Amino acid sequence: MASRLPSRTRTHKDAAPASPTGWPERFTVRWLAQVDSTNTALKALAQAGAPDGFCLGADEQTAGRGQYGRTWHSPAGEGLYVSLLFRPPCLTSDQMHHVTTFAGLMVHDTLARFVGTPARLAVKEPNDVFLDGRKVAGILVEADWHGAALRFVIVGIGVNIGQVSFPEGLRQPATSLRLALGEAAPPRAAVLDALLNAFQDHWDAFLADPAGVVAVRRQDICFLPGTFHDRQERPY
Ligand SMILES: Nc1ncnc2c1ncn2[C@@H]1O[C@H](COP(=O)(O)OP(=O)(O)OP(=O)(O)O)[C@@H](O)[C@H]1O
Ligand SMILES: O=C(O)CCCC[C@@H]1SC[C@@H]2NC(=O)N[C@@H]21
């Protein structure tokens, strides 16, 4: 399986994140210097048998994707670009949108640890996390089905960390942890560690009751009105 991973093709100013204490045990973390899209690469790995809990990250994405084929700007070393592979035994297609919302909650909780004031954060459904009224993170959930049976689901997460500027013409104003927190912005490894711990701590409870877990958390987090597109357009 490892041989199917794209090779490291470049070096960057910012080394790949490494956990000083080891990543949460549920996850196997692989890191690339550069990849087209961690979601795309992880899908190929999943089809080749990568296990539940596989996490693929990259310093840079050359074709990072948002919803509906939109571009996710992924400059080298500036953001966290990761995709998590899950093989839940029981999720249905009707429950897939809960995975996106749940991932937004996990990103929210992760960033709250560093931002300190949770009121600065908001989840904008279906798939965005906002900081100080600007988009700081996006989520792209993609599933693979065999008839009605879920083979696997990939949760792709992009968090803006070190960017000090963004391309013109974004659909919504953007920010980064660096812009919002200055020198207090955490390194990518700390964000990844907190994110994986959040998933590890809450994933099993989510699987047991997806709608219930999301409904409970909705009560104590700021949700912004989202853009809901035709269900048929959803990527899952
Ligand atoms: N690194 C980034 N940070 C913030 N925004 C980005 C970044 N890269 C791309 N974008 C913007 O995010 C969009 C993709 O996100 P998405 O498909 O969720 O759209 P959206 O503008 O959030 O609308 P919706 O309300 O439908 O979710 C891109 O079209 C681009 O405008
Ligand atoms: O806001 C969005 O539309 C979702 C953006 C999701 C970006 C992440 S970065 C890691 C993973 N790989 C991708 O190509 N996209 C997701």
PDB file of C-alpha atoms and ligand atoms in Angstrom:
ATOM      1  CA  MET A   1       0.000   0.000   0.000  1.00  0.00           C
ATOM      2  CA  ALA A   2       2.751   2.448   0.905  1.00  0.00           C
ATOM      3  CA  SER A   3       4.169   2.252  -2.600  1.00  0.00           C
ATOM      4  CA  ARG A   4       0.945   3.724  -3.956  1.00  0.00           C
ATOM      5  CA  LEU A   5       1.508   6.977  -2.108  1.00  0.00           C
ATOM      6  CA  PRO A   6       2.865   9.848  -4.193  1.00  0.00           C
ATOM      7  CA  SER A   7       6.538  10.340  -3.449  1.00  0.00           C
ATOM      8  CA  ARG A   8       7.901  13.387  -1.644  1.00  0.00           C
ATOM      9  CA  THR A   9       8.693  15.692  -4.487  1.00  0.00           C
ATOM     10  CA  ARG A  10       9.665  18.931  -2.795  1.00  0.00           C
ATOM     11  CA  THR A  11      11.052  20.307   0.389  1.00  0.00           C
ATOM     12  CA  HIS A  12       9.554  23.277   2.141  1.00  0.00           C
ATOM     13  CA  LYS A  13      10.425  25.921   4.661  1.00  0.00           C
ATOM     14  CA  ASP A  14       8.091  24.358   7.212  1.00  0.00           C
ATOM     15  CA  ALA A  15       8.852  20.771   8.183  1.00  0.00           C
ATOM     16  CA  ALA A  16       6.073  18.205   8.261  1.00  0.00           C
ATOM     17  CA  PRO A  17       4.269  18.271  11.593  1.00  0.00           C
ATOM     18  CA  ALA A  18       5.496  15.734  14.098  1.00  0.00           C
ATOM     19  CA  SER A  19       3.786  14.958  17.360  1.00  0.00           C
ATOM     20  CA  PRO A  20       6.120  15.140  20.359  1.00  0.00           C
ATOM     21  CA  THR A  21       4.012  12.629  22.254  1.00  0.00           C
ATOM     22  CA  GLY A  22       2.789  10.433  19.396  1.00  0.00           C
ATOM     23  CA  TRP A  23      -0.488  10.838  17.535  1.00  0.00           C
ATOM     24  CA  PRO A  24      -3.686   9.526  19.142  1.00  0.00           C
ATOM     25  CA  GLU A  25      -3.643   5.739  18.914  1.00  0.00           C
ATOM     26  CA  ARG A  26      -6.740   5.463  16.775  1.00  0.00           C
ATOM     27  CA  PHE A  27      -4.913   7.126  13.882  1.00  0.00           C
ATOM     28  CA  THR A  28      -2.086   6.146  11.576  1.00  0.00           C
ATOM     29  CA  VAL A  29      -0.601   9.363  10.215  1.00  0.00           C
ATOM     30  CA  ARG A  30       1.217   9.508   6.875  1.00  0.00           C
ATOM     31  CA  TRP A  31       2.633  12.772   5.590  1.00  0.00           C
ATOM     32  CA  LEU A  32       3.587  13.976   2.124  1.00  0.00           C
ATOM     33  CA  ALA A  33       5.474  17.076   1.090  1.00  0.00           C
ATOM     34  CA  GLN A  34       3.135  17.619  -1.842  1.00  0.00           C
ATOM     35  CA  VAL A  35       0.043  15.970  -3.249  1.00  0.00           C
ATOM     36  CA  ASP A  36      -2.759  16.955  -5.603  1.00  0.00           C
ATOM     37  CA  SER A  37      -5.448  16.507  -2.967  1.00  0.00           C
ATOM     38  CA  THR A  38      -5.270  14.508   0.254  1.00  0.00           C
ATOM     39  CA  ASN A  39      -8.888  13.441  -0.327  1.00  0.00           C
ATOM     40  CA  THR A  40      -8.084  12.137  -3.804  1.00  0.00           C
ATOM     41  CA  ALA A  41      -4.923  10.336  -2.678  1.00  0.00           C
ATOM     42  CA  LEU A  42      -6.619   8.838   0.370  1.00  0.00           C
ATOM     43  CA  LYS A  43      -9.495   7.555  -1.753  1.00  0.00           C
ATOM     44  CA  ALA A  44      -6.986   5.555  -3.817  1.00  0.00           C
ATOM     45  CA  LEU A  45      -5.395   4.235  -0.623  1.00  0.00           C
ATOM     46  CA  ALA A  46      -8.797   3.304   0.777  1.00  0.00           C
ATOM     47  CA  GLN A  47      -9.680   1.404  -2.389  1.00  0.00           C
ATOM     48  CA  ALA A  48      -6.369  -0.443  -1.951  1.00  0.00           C
ATOM     49  CA  GLY A  49      -7.327  -1.422   1.598  1.00  0.00           C
ATOM     50  CA  ALA A  50      -6.100   1.341   3.931  1.00  0.00           C
ATOM     51  CA  PRO A  51      -7.668   0.801   7.360  1.00  0.00           C
ATOM     52  CA  ASP A  52     -10.084   2.803   9.459  1.00  0.00           C
ATOM     53  CA  GLY A  53      -8.161   5.571  11.178  1.00  0.00           C
ATOM     54  CA  PHE A  54      -5.725   6.222   8.347  1.00  0.00           C
ATOM     55  CA  CYS A  55      -4.833   9.917   8.197  1.00  0.00           C
ATOM     56  CA  LEU A  56      -3.125  11.405   5.157  1.00  0.00           C
ATOM     57  CA  GLY A  57      -1.711  14.918   5.338  1.00  0.00           C
ATOM     58  CA  ALA A  58       0.441  17.068   3.128  1.00  0.00           C
ATOM     59  CA  ASP A  59       2.513  20.223   3.373  1.00  0.00           C
ATOM     60  CA  GLU A  60       1.028  21.410   0.094  1.00  0.00           C
ATOM     61  CA  GLN A  61      -1.847  20.532  -2.207  1.00  0.00           C
ATOM     62  CA  THR A  62      -1.580  21.397  -5.871  1.00  0.00           C
ATOM     63  CA  ALA A  63      -5.258  20.666  -6.530  1.00  0.00           C
ATOM     64  CA  GLY A  64      -6.941  21.024  -3.148  1.00  0.00           C
ATOM     65  CA  ARG A  65     -10.687  20.677  -3.541  1.00  0.00           C
ATOM     66  CA  GLY A  66     -13.720  22.214  -1.901  1.00  0.00           C
ATOM     67  CA  GLN A  67     -17.325  21.341  -2.542  1.00  0.00           C
ATOM     68  CA  TYR A  68     -18.598  21.060  -6.118  1.00  0.00           C
ATOM     69  CA  GLY A  69     -15.080  20.993  -7.540  1.00  0.00           C
ATOM     70  CA  ARG A  70     -14.179  24.395  -6.145  1.00  0.00           C
ATOM     71  CA  THR A  71     -10.531  25.110  -5.391  1.00  0.00           C
ATOM     72  CA  TRP A  72      -9.122  24.997  -1.865  1.00  0.00           C
ATOM     73  CA  HIS A  73      -6.011  27.161  -1.805  1.00  0.00           C
ATOM     74  CA  SER A  74      -3.322  25.107  -0.107  1.00  0.00           C
ATOM     75  CA  PRO A  75       0.027  26.932  -0.094  1.00  0.00           C
ATOM     76  CA  ALA A  76       3.047  24.991   1.139  1.00  0.00           C
ATOM     77  CA  GLY A  77       3.462  24.896   4.894  1.00  0.00           C
ATOM     78  CA  GLU A  78       0.793  27.519   5.584  1.00  0.00           C
ATOM     79  CA  GLY A  79      -2.237  25.391   6.327  1.00  0.00           C
ATOM     80  CA  LEU A  80      -3.262  22.037   7.698  1.00  0.00           C
ATOM     81  CA  TYR A  81      -4.409  19.770   4.872  1.00  0.00           C
ATOM     82  CA  VAL A  82      -5.510  16.376   6.117  1.00  0.00           C
ATOM     83  CA  SER A  83      -7.956  13.631   5.250  1.00  0.00           C
ATOM     84  CA  LEU A  84      -9.215  11.006   7.688  1.00  0.00           C
ATOM     85  CA  LEU A  85     -10.452   7.591   6.589  1.00  0.00           C
ATOM     86  CA  PHE A  86     -13.285   5.891   8.456  1.00  0.00           C
ATOM     87  CA  ARG A  87     -14.979   2.595   7.781  1.00  0.00           C
ATOM     88  CA  PRO A  88     -18.097   2.861   9.943  1.00  0.00           C
ATOM     89  CA  PRO A  89     -20.216  -0.270   9.915  1.00  0.00           C
ATOM     90  CA  CYS A  90     -23.553   1.453  10.107  1.00  0.00           C
ATOM     91  CA  LEU A  91     -23.930   4.905   8.509  1.00  0.00           C
ATOM     92  CA  THR A  92     -26.569   5.402   5.818  1.00  0.00           C
ATOM     93  CA  SER A  93     -26.583   7.948   3.007  1.00  0.00           C
ATOM     94  CA  ASP A  94     -29.264   9.914   4.864  1.00  0.00           C
ATOM     95  CA  GLN A  95     -26.858  10.301   7.790  1.00  0.00           C
ATOM     96  CA  MET A  96     -23.890  11.509   5.742  1.00  0.00           C
ATOM     97  CA  HIS A  97     -24.649  15.209   6.210  1.00  0.00           C
ATOM     98  CA  HIS A  98     -24.270  14.629   9.957  1.00  0.00           C
ATOM     99  CA  VAL A  99     -20.657  13.587   9.319  1.00  0.00           C
ATOM    100  CA  THR A 100     -19.945  16.985   7.795  1.00  0.00           C
ATOM    101  CA  THR A 101     -21.580  18.820  10.683  1.00  0.00           C
ATOM    102  CA  PHE A 102     -19.805  16.613  13.214  1.00  0.00           C
ATOM    103  CA  ALA A 103     -16.456  17.325  11.559  1.00  0.00           C
ATOM    104  CA  GLY A 104     -17.252  21.041  11.750  1.00  0.00           C
ATOM    105  CA  LEU A 105     -17.869  20.643  15.461  1.00  0.00           C
ATOM    106  CA  MET A 106     -14.550  18.837  15.920  1.00  0.00           C
ATOM    107  CA  VAL A 107     -12.733  21.600  14.040  1.00  0.00           C
ATOM    108  CA  HIS A 108     -14.578  24.171  16.122  1.00  0.00           C
ATOM    109  CA  ASP A 109     -13.544  22.440  19.362  1.00  0.00           C
ATOM    110  CA  THR A 110      -9.970  22.137  18.137  1.00  0.00           C
ATOM    111  CA  LEU A 111      -9.685  25.808  17.293  1.00  0.00           C
ATOM    112  CA  ALA A 112     -11.422  26.829  20.531  1.00  0.00           C
ATOM    113  CA  ARG A 113      -8.460  25.395  22.434  1.00  0.00           C
ATOM    114  CA  PHE A 114      -6.179  27.924  20.784  1.00  0.00           C
ATOM    115  CA  VAL A 115      -8.529  30.855  20.291  1.00  0.00           C
ATOM    116  CA  GLY A 116      -9.567  30.881  23.929  1.00  0.00           C
ATOM    117  CA  THR A 117     -12.819  32.759  23.338  1.00  0.00           C
ATOM    118  CA  PRO A 118     -15.283  30.312  21.758  1.00  0.00           C
ATOM    119  CA  ALA A 119     -17.605  33.196  20.811  1.00  0.00           C
ATOM    120  CA  ARG A 120     -15.058  34.187  18.147  1.00  0.00           C
ATOM    121  CA  LEU A 121     -15.796  30.878  16.394  1.00  0.00           C
ATOM    122  CA  ALA A 122     -18.823  29.699  14.474  1.00  0.00           C
ATOM    123  CA  VAL A 123     -19.833  26.741  12.347  1.00  0.00           C
ATOM    124  CA  LYS A 124     -21.483  27.760   9.097  1.00  0.00           C
ATOM    125  CA  GLU A 125     -23.349  24.816   7.749  1.00  0.00           C
ATOM    126  CA  PRO A 126     -22.849  22.745   5.929  1.00  0.00           C
ATOM    127  CA  ASN A 127     -19.059  22.724   5.899  1.00  0.00           C
ATOM    128  CA  ASP A 128     -17.303  25.917   6.984  1.00  0.00           C
ATOM    129  CA  VAL A 129     -15.779  27.103  10.262  1.00  0.00           C
ATOM    130  CA  PHE A 130     -15.521  30.833  10.837  1.00  0.00           C
ATOM    131  CA  LEU A 131     -13.226  32.851  13.088  1.00  0.00           C
ATOM    132  CA  ASP A 132     -13.966  36.522  13.703  1.00  0.00           C
ATOM    133  CA  GLY A 133     -16.556  36.373  10.927  1.00  0.00           C
ATOM    134  CA  ARG A 134     -14.149  34.985   8.338  1.00  0.00           C
ATOM    135  CA  LYS A 135     -13.677  31.507   6.957  1.00  0.00           C
ATOM    136  CA  VAL A 136     -10.771  29.773   8.678  1.00  0.00           C
ATOM    137  CA  ALA A 137     -11.484  26.133   7.803  1.00  0.00           C
ATOM    138  CA  GLY A 138     -13.431  23.997   5.358  1.00  0.00           C
ATOM    139  CA  ILE A 139     -14.549  20.376   5.310  1.00  0.00           C
ATOM    140  CA  LEU A 140     -15.048  18.042   2.383  1.00  0.00           C
ATOM    141  CA  VAL A 141     -16.708  14.708   3.164  1.00  0.00           C
ATOM    142  CA  GLU A 142     -16.726  12.075   0.437  1.00  0.00           C
ATOM    143  CA  ALA A 143     -18.164   8.595   0.698  1.00  0.00           C
ATOM    144  CA  ASP A 144     -17.787   5.390  -1.291  1.00  0.00           C
ATOM    145  CA  TRP A 145     -20.795   3.086  -1.569  1.00  0.00           C
ATOM    146  CA  HIS A 146     -21.484  -0.480  -2.620  1.00  0.00           C
ATOM    147  CA  GLY A 147     -25.199  -0.192  -3.216  1.00  0.00           C
ATOM    148  CA  ALA A 148     -26.628   0.998   0.095  1.00  0.00           C
ATOM    149  CA  ALA A 149     -23.585  -0.203   2.036  1.00  0.00           C
ATOM    150  CA  LEU A 150     -20.947   2.333   2.951  1.00  0.00           C
ATOM    151  CA  ARG A 151     -17.463   1.139   2.046  1.00  0.00           C
ATOM    152  CA  PHE A 152     -15.699   4.114   3.570  1.00  0.00           C
ATOM    153  CA  VAL A 153     -15.991   7.803   4.245  1.00  0.00           C
ATOM    154  CA  ILE A 154     -13.206  10.367   3.900  1.00  0.00           C
ATOM    155  CA  VAL A 155     -13.282  13.511   6.012  1.00  0.00           C
ATOM    156  CA  GLY A 156     -11.056  16.145   4.425  1.00  0.00           C
ATOM    157  CA  ILE A 157     -10.180  19.158   6.532  1.00  0.00           C
ATOM    158  CA  GLY A 158      -8.332  22.322   5.610  1.00  0.00           C
ATOM    159  CA  VAL A 159      -7.387  24.851   8.295  1.00  0.00           C
ATOM    160  CA  ASN A 160      -5.724  28.163   7.519  1.00  0.00           C
ATOM    161  CA  ILE A 161      -2.869  28.558   9.989  1.00  0.00           C
ATOM    162  CA  GLY A 162       0.059  30.648   8.764  1.00  0.00           C
ATOM    163  CA  GLN A 163      -1.340  32.598   5.807  1.00  0.00           C
ATOM    164  CA  VAL A 164      -0.950  36.361   5.969  1.00  0.00           C
ATOM    165  CA  SER A 165      -2.858  36.953   2.737  1.00  0.00           C
ATOM    166  CA  PHE A 166      -5.310  35.155   0.474  1.00  0.00           C
ATOM    167  CA  PRO A 167      -6.038  35.147  -3.247  1.00  0.00           C
ATOM    168  CA  GLU A 168      -8.541  37.707  -4.481  1.00  0.00           C
ATOM    169  CA  GLY A 169     -12.029  36.630  -5.357  1.00  0.00           C
ATOM    170  CA  LEU A 170     -12.750  34.130  -2.619  1.00  0.00           C
ATOM    171  CA  ARG A 171     -16.448  33.487  -2.190  1.00  0.00           C
ATOM    172  CA  GLN A 172     -16.269  34.530   1.455  1.00  0.00           C
ATOM    173  CA  PRO A 173     -13.699  36.560   3.411  1.00  0.00           C
ATOM    174  CA  ALA A 174     -10.941  34.325   4.784  1.00  0.00           C
ATOM    175  CA  THR A 175      -8.645  34.399   7.760  1.00  0.00           C
ATOM    176  CA  SER A 176      -5.934  32.296   9.373  1.00  0.00           C
ATOM    177  CA  LEU A 177      -4.902  31.573  12.934  1.00  0.00           C
ATOM    178  CA  ARG A 178      -1.860  33.751  12.298  1.00  0.00           C
ATOM    179  CA  LEU A 179      -4.000  36.707  11.236  1.00  0.00           C
ATOM    180  CA  ALA A 180      -6.376  36.234  14.166  1.00  0.00           C
ATOM    181  CA  LEU A 181      -3.915  35.307  16.916  1.00  0.00           C
ATOM    182  CA  GLY A 182      -0.616  36.764  15.782  1.00  0.00           C
ATOM    183  CA  GLU A 183       2.414  35.181  17.410  1.00  0.00           C
ATOM    184  CA  ALA A 184       0.118  33.050  19.565  1.00  0.00           C
ATOM    185  CA  ALA A 185      -0.923  31.024  16.518  1.00  0.00           C
ATOM    186  CA  PRO A 186      -0.138  27.340  17.110  1.00  0.00           C
ATOM    187  CA  PRO A 187       2.065  25.233  14.824  1.00  0.00           C
ATOM    188  CA  ARG A 188       0.397  22.730  12.514  1.00  0.00           C
ATOM    189  CA  ALA A 189       1.417  19.784  14.694  1.00  0.00           C
ATOM    190  CA  ALA A 190      -0.469  21.193  17.665  1.00  0.00           C
ATOM    191  CA  VAL A 191      -3.590  21.761  15.563  1.00  0.00           C
ATOM    192  CA  LEU A 192      -3.410  18.261  14.076  1.00  0.00           C
ATOM    193  CA  ASP A 193      -2.856  16.691  17.478  1.00  0.00           C
ATOM    194  CA  ALA A 194      -5.885  18.481  18.953  1.00  0.00           C
ATOM    195  CA  LEU A 195      -7.999  17.616  15.916  1.00  0.00           C
ATOM    196  CA  LEU A 196      -7.166  13.899  16.011  1.00  0.00           C
ATOM    197  CA  ASN A 197      -7.791  13.804  19.751  1.00  0.00           C
ATOM    198  CA  ALA A 198     -11.193  15.427  19.248  1.00  0.00           C
ATOM    199  CA  PHE A 199     -12.156  12.781  16.683  1.00  0.00           C
ATOM    200  CA  GLN A 200     -10.761   9.983  18.839  1.00  0.00           C
ATOM    201  CA  ASP A 201     -12.716  11.158  21.875  1.00  0.00           C
ATOM    202  CA  HIS A 202     -16.067  11.635  20.134  1.00  0.00           C
ATOM    203  CA  TRP A 203     -16.260   9.457  17.005  1.00  0.00           C
ATOM    204  CA  ASP A 204     -17.697   6.345  18.659  1.00  0.00           C
ATOM    205  CA  ALA A 205     -20.402   8.331  20.441  1.00  0.00           C
ATOM    206  CA  PHE A 206     -21.206  10.048  17.145  1.00  0.00           C
ATOM    207  CA  LEU A 207     -21.570   6.724  15.338  1.00  0.00           C
ATOM    208  CA  ALA A 208     -23.926   5.455  18.030  1.00  0.00           C
ATOM    209  CA  ASP A 209     -26.292   8.398  17.517  1.00  0.00           C
ATOM    210  CA  PRO A 210     -25.258  10.754  14.695  1.00  0.00           C
ATOM    211  CA  ALA A 211     -28.332  12.988  14.723  1.00  0.00           C
ATOM    212  CA  GLY A 212     -28.471  13.094  18.509  1.00  0.00           C
ATOM    213  CA  VAL A 213     -24.836  14.024  19.035  1.00  0.00           C
ATOM    214  CA  VAL A 214     -25.027  16.798  16.469  1.00  0.00           C
ATOM    215  CA  ALA A 215     -28.312  18.088  17.917  1.00  0.00           C
ATOM    216  CA  VAL A 216     -26.889  18.280  21.436  1.00  0.00           C
ATOM    217  CA  ARG A 217     -23.786  20.149  20.321  1.00  0.00           C
ATOM    218  CA  ARG A 218     -25.850  22.598  18.266  1.00  0.00           C
ATOM    219  CA  GLN A 219     -27.167  23.998  21.514  1.00  0.00           C
ATOM    220  CA  ASP A 220     -23.874  25.350  22.797  1.00  0.00           C
ATOM    221  CA  ILE A 221     -22.114  26.496  19.645  1.00  0.00           C
ATOM    222  CA  CYS A 222     -22.723  29.454  17.365  1.00  0.00           C
ATOM    223  CA  PHE A 223     -24.190  28.199  14.074  1.00  0.00           C
ATOM    224  CA  LEU A 224     -24.411  30.617  11.172  1.00  0.00           C
ATOM    225  CA  PRO A 225     -27.109  30.199   8.545  1.00  0.00           C
ATOM    226  CA  GLY A 226     -25.639  28.073   5.787  1.00  0.00           C
ATOM    227  CA  THR A 227     -26.100  27.615   2.092  1.00  0.00           C
ATOM    228  CA  PHE A 228     -27.946  24.387   1.472  1.00  0.00           C
ATOM    229  CA  HIS A 229     -27.722  23.161  -2.050  1.00  0.00           C
ATOM    230  CA  ASP A 230     -29.885  20.600  -3.738  1.00  0.00           C
ATOM    231  CA  ARG A 231     -29.398  17.285  -1.979  1.00  0.00           C
ATOM    232  CA  GLN A 232     -28.666  15.615  -5.312  1.00  0.00           C
ATOM    233  CA  GLU A 233     -25.628  17.887  -5.685  1.00  0.00           C
ATOM    234  CA  ARG A 234     -24.100  16.699  -2.447  1.00  0.00           C
ATOM    235  CA  PRO A 235     -20.774  14.938  -2.935  1.00  0.00           C
ATOM    236  CA  TYR A 236     -21.981  12.032  -0.814  1.00  0.00           C
TER     237      TYR A 236
HETATM  238  N1  LIG B   1      -7.706  28.469   2.012  1.00  0.00           N
HETATM  239  C1  LIG B   1      -8.941  29.002   1.899  1.00  0.00           C
HETATM  240  N2  LIG B   1      -9.484  29.681   2.934  1.00  0.00           N
HETATM  241  C2  LIG B   1     -10.716  30.206   2.865  1.00  0.00           C
HETATM  242  N3  LIG B   1     -11.511  30.099   1.780  1.00  0.00           N
HETATM  243  C3  LIG B   1     -11.011  29.431   0.726  1.00  0.00           C
HETATM  244  C4  LIG B   1      -9.712  28.861   0.728  1.00  0.00           C
HETATM  245  N4  LIG B   1      -9.501  28.267  -0.464  1.00  0.00           N
HETATM  246  C5  LIG B   1     -10.620  28.449  -1.166  1.00  0.00           C
HETATM  247  N5  LIG B   1     -11.541  29.137  -0.466  1.00  0.00           N
HETATM  248  C6  LIG B   1     -12.917  29.498  -0.860  1.00  0.00           C
HETATM  249  O1  LIG B   1     -13.757  28.456  -0.433  1.00  0.00           O
HETATM  250  C7  LIG B   1     -14.603  28.025  -1.518  1.00  0.00           C
HETATM  251  C8  LIG B   1     -14.918  26.550  -1.377  1.00  0.00           C
HETATM  252  O2  LIG B   1     -15.704  26.374  -0.237  1.00  0.00           O
HETATM  253  P1  LIG B   1     -17.235  25.980  -0.360  1.00  0.00           P
HETATM  254  O3  LIG B   1     -17.451  25.078  -1.520  1.00  0.00           O
HETATM  255  O4  LIG B   1     -17.656  25.503   0.984  1.00  0.00           O
HETATM  256  O5  LIG B   1     -17.910  27.334  -0.708  1.00  0.00           O
HETATM  257  P2  LIG B   1     -18.431  28.431   0.225  1.00  0.00           P
HETATM  258  O6  LIG B   1     -18.020  29.718  -0.350  1.00  0.00           O
HETATM  259  O7  LIG B   1     -18.021  28.175   1.633  1.00  0.00           O
HETATM  260  O8  LIG B   1     -19.973  28.318   0.003  1.00  0.00           O
HETATM  261  P3  LIG B   1     -21.085  27.456   0.697  1.00  0.00           P
HETATM  262  O9  LIG B   1     -21.858  28.466   1.451  1.00  0.00           O
HETATM  263  O10 LIG B   1     -21.808  26.824  -0.441  1.00  0.00           O
HETATM  264  O11 LIG B   1     -20.416  26.451   1.619  1.00  0.00           O
HETATM  265  C9  LIG B   1     -13.795  28.356  -2.745  1.00  0.00           C
HETATM  266  O12 LIG B   1     -14.591  28.527  -3.864  1.00  0.00           O
HETATM  267  C10 LIG B   1     -13.073  29.639  -2.353  1.00  0.00           C
HETATM  268  O13 LIG B   1     -13.873  30.782  -2.602  1.00  0.00           O
HETATM  269  O1  LIG B   2     -14.718  24.673   2.157  1.00  0.00           O
HETATM  270  C1  LIG B   2     -14.745  23.693   1.409  1.00  0.00           C
HETATM  271  O2  LIG B   2     -15.422  23.637   0.372  1.00  0.00           O
HETATM  272  C2  LIG B   2     -14.022  22.454   1.814  1.00  0.00           C
HETATM  273  C3  LIG B   2     -12.528  22.609   1.775  1.00  0.00           C
HETATM  274  C4  LIG B   2     -11.844  21.310   2.169  1.00  0.00           C
HETATM  275  C5  LIG B   2     -10.350  21.382   2.033  1.00  0.00           C
HETATM  276  C6  LIG B   2      -9.662  20.140   2.549  1.00  0.00           C
HETATM  277  S1  LIG B   2      -7.897  20.330   2.603  1.00  0.00           S
HETATM  278  C7  LIG B   2      -7.706  18.604   2.873  1.00  0.00           C
HETATM  279  C8  LIG B   2      -8.730  17.906   1.981  1.00  0.00           C
HETATM  280  N1  LIG B   2      -8.189  17.705   0.648  1.00  0.00           N
HETATM  281  C9  LIG B   2      -8.871  18.397  -0.265  1.00  0.00           C
HETATM  282  O3  LIG B   2      -8.617  18.410  -1.481  1.00  0.00           O
HETATM  283  N2  LIG B   2      -9.868  19.085   0.310  1.00  0.00           N
HETATM  284  C10 LIG B   2      -9.904  18.869   1.744  1.00  0.00           C
END
